[in-house]
CSV table of C-alpha atoms and ligand atoms in Angstrom, one decimal:
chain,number,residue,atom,x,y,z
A,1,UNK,CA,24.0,183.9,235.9
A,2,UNK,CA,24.7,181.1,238.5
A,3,UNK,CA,23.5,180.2,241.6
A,4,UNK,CA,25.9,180.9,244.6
A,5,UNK,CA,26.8,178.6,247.7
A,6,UNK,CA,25.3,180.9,250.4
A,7,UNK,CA,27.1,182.2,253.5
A,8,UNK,CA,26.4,180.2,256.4
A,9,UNK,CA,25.0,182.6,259.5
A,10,UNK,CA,26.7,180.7,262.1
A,11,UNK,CA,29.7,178.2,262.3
A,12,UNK,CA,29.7,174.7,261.7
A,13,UNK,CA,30.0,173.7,265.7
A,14,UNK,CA,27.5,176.4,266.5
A,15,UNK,CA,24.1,173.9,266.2
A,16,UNK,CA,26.1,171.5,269.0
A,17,UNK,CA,25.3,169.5,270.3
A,18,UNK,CA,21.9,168.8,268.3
A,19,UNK,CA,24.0,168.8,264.9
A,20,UNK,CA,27.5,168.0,265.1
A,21,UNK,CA,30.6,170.5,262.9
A,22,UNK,CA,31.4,167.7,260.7
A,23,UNK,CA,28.0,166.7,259.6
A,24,UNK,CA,27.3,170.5,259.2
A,25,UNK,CA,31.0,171.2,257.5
A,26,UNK,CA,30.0,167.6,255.0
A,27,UNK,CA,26.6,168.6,254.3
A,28,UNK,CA,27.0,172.3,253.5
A,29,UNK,CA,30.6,172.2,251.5
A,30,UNK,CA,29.8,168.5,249.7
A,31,UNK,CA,26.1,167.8,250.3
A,32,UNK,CA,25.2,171.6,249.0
A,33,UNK,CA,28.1,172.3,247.0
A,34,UNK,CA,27.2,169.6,245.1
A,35,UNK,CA,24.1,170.5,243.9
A,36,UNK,CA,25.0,173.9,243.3
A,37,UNK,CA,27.4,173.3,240.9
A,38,UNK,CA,25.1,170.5,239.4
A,39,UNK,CA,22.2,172.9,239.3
A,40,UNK,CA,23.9,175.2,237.4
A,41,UNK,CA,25.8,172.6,235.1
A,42,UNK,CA,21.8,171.6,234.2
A,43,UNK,CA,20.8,174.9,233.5
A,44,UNK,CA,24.0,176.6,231.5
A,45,UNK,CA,22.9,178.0,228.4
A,46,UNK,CA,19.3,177.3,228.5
A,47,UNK,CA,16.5,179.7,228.8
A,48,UNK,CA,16.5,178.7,232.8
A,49,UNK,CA,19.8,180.2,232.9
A,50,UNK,CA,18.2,183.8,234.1
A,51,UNK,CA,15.1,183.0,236.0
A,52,UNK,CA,15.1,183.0,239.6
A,53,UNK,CA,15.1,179.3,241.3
A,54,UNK,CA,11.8,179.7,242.6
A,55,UNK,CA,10.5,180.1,238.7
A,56,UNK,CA,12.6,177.4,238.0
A,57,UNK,CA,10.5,175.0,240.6
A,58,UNK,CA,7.6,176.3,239.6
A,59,UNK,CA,7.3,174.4,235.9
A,60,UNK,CA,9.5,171.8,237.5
A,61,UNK,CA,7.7,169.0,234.9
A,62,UNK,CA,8.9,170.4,232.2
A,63,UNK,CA,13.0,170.7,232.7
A,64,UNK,CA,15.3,167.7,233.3
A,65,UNK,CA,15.7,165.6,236.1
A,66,UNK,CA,19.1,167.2,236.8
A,67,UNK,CA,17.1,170.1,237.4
A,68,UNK,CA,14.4,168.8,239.4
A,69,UNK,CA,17.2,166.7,241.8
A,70,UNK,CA,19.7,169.8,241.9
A,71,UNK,CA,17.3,172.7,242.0
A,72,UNK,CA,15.5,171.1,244.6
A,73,UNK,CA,18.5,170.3,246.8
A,74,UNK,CA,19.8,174.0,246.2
A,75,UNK,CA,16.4,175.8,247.2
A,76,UNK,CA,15.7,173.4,250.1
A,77,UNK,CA,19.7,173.7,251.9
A,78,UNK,CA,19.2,177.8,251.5
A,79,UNK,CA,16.2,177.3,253.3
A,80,UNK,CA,17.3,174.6,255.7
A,81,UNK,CA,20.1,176.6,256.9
A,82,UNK,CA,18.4,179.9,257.3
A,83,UNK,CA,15.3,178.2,259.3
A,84,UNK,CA,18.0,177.3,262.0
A,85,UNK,CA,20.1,179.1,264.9
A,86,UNK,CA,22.7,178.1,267.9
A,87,UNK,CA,19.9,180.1,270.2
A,88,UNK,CA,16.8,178.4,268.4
A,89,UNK,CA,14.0,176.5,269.9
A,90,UNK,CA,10.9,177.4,272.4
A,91,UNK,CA,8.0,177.9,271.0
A,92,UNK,CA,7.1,179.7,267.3
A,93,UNK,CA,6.4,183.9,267.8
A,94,UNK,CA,4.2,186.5,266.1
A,95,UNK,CA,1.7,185.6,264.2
A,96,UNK,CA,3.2,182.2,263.1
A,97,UNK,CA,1.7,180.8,266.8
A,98,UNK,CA,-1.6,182.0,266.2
A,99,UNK,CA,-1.6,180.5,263.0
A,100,UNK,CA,-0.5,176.9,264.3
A,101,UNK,CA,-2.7,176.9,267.1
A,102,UNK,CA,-6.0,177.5,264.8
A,103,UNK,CA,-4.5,175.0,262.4
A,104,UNK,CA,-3.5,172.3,264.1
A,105,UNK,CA,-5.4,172.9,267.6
A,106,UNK,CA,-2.6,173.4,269.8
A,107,UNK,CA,1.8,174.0,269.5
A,108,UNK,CA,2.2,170.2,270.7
A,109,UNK,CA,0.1,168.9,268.1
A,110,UNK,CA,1.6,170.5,265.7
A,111,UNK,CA,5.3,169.5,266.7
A,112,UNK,CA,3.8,165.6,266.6
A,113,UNK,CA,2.7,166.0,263.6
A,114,UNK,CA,5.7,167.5,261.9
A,115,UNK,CA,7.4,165.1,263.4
A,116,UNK,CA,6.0,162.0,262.9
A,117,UNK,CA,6.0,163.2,258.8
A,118,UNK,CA,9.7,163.7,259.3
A,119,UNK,CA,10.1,159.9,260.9
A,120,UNK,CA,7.8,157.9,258.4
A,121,UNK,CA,9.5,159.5,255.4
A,122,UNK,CA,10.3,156.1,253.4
A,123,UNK,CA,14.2,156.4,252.8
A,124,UNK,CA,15.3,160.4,251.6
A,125,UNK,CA,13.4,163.9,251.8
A,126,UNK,CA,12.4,166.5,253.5
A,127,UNK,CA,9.7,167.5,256.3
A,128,UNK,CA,7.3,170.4,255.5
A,129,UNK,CA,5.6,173.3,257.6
A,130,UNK,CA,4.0,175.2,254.0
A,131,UNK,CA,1.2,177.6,253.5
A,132,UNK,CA,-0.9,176.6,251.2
A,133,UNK,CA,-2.3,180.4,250.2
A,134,UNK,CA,-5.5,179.4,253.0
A,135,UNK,CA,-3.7,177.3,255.8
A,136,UNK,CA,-1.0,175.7,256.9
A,137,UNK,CA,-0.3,172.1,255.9
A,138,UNK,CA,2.1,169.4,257.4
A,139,UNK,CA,3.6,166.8,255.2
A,140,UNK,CA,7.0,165.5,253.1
A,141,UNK,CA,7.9,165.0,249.8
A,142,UNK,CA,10.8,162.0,248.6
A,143,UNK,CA,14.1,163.0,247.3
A,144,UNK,CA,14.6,166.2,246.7
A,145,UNK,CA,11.3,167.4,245.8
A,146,UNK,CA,9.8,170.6,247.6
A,147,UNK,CA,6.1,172.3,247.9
A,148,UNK,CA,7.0,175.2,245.1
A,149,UNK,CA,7.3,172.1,242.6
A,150,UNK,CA,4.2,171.6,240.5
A,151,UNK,CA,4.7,167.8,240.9
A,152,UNK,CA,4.3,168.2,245.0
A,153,UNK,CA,1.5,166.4,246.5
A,154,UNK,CA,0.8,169.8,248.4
A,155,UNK,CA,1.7,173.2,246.9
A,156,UNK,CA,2.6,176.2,248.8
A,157,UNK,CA,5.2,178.5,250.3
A,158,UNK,CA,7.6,176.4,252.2
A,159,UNK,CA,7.7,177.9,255.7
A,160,UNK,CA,10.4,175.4,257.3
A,161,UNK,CA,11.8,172.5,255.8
A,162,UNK,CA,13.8,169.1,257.5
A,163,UNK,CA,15.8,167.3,255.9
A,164,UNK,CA,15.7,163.7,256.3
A,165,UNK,CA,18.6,162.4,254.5
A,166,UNK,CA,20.6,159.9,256.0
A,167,UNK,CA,23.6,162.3,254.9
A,168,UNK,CA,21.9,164.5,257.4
A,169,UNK,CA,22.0,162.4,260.9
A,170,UNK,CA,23.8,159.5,260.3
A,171,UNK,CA,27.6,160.5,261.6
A,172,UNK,CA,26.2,161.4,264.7
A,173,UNK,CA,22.8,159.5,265.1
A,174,UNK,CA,23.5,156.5,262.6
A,175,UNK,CA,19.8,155.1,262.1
A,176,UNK,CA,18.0,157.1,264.9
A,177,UNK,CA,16.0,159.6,262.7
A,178,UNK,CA,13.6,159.9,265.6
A,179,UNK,CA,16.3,161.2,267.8
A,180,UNK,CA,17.9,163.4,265.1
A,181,UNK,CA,14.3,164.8,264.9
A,182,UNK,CA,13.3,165.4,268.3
A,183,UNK,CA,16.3,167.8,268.6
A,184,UNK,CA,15.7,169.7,265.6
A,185,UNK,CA,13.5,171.6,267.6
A,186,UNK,CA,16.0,172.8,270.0
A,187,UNK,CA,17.4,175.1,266.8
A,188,UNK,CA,14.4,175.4,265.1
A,189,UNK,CA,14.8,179.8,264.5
A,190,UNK,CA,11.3,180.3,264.9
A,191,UNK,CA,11.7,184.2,264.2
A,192,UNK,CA,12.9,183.6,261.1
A,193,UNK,CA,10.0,181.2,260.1
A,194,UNK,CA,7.9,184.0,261.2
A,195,UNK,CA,9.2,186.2,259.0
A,196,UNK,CA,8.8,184.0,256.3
A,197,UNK,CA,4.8,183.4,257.2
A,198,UNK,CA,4.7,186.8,257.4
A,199,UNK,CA,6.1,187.2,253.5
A,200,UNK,CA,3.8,184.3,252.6
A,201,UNK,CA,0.3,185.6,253.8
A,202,UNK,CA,0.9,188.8,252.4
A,203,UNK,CA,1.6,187.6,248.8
B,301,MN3,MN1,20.8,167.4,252.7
């Protein structure tokens, strides 16, 4: 078995003006094709070569750095591209907003929190929104390390995920993360992330 690119749901001008085609067309075709192919280059012909990536993350520790880097990058794109849409933004839905008003006290609080992790990430990772099994926890991880690894600070189920690699921004917002990050939210597809809450609390 091997892992597969996954079909994009939209095209790669469809997140302009927030993220520009060639960024997206770069990121998805080299960024995430990359890691694909070295995920699965890691993992030929060793007993990871069936298990689901998920499983794979799990016992992290244990495999390769290869495996960590690529496996990572291939789990977190899958999710970074599903969590997003051309006709995104507002605020979260369903039970999601419930759930992010008890936990963090209020939508806004929340959005300055997930953003301020996604700004003071020192040099590359990823932003988090996870469920922890209890709650819902805000923070980032370096590289391309995620909360399903058993070396992240905070385990969970990763709800939504930012991606704060230069690769990311930089052709359209060089070194302004901050900007990059204050309109993520205007394609943040919050029904989606609902939909994954909804898959995580009922585990
Ligand atoms: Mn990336």
């Amino acid at each position: 078995m091997s892992f597969q690119l996954p079909a994009l749901k939209y095209d790669y001008k469809a997140l302009e003006p927030y993220i520009d085609a060639m960024t997206m067309d770069i990121h998805y075709n080299k960024h995430h094709g990359a890691y694909t192919t070295n995920l699965n280059s890691a993992i030929v012909g060793t007993s990871l070569d069936d298990l689901p990536i998920e499983e794979i993350l799990r016992e992290v520790s244990k495999h390769s750095a290869a495996v960590r880097n690529n496996g990572g990058g291939y789990y977190n794109h899958n999710l970074f591209w599903e969590v997003m849409t051309p006709s995104g933004g507002g605020l979260p839905t369903g039970e999601l907003y419930s759930a992010i008003v008890k936990n963090f006290g209020s939508f806004d609080e929340f959005k300055e929190k997930f953003s301020s992790a996604a700004a003071t990430r020192f040099g590359s990772g990823w932003a988090w929104l996870v469920w922890t099994g209890n709650e819902l926890k805000v923070f980032s991880t370096p590289n391309q390390d995620n909360p399903l690894m058993d070396v992240s600070e905070i385990k969970g189920f990763p709800l939504m995920g930012l991606d704060v690699w230069e690769h990311a921004y930089y052709l359209k917002y060089q070194n302004r993360r901050v900007e990059y990050v204050q309109n993520f939210w205007n394609v943040i597809d919050w029904k989606t992330v609902n939909e994954r809450f909804i898959i995580a609390t009922n585990k």
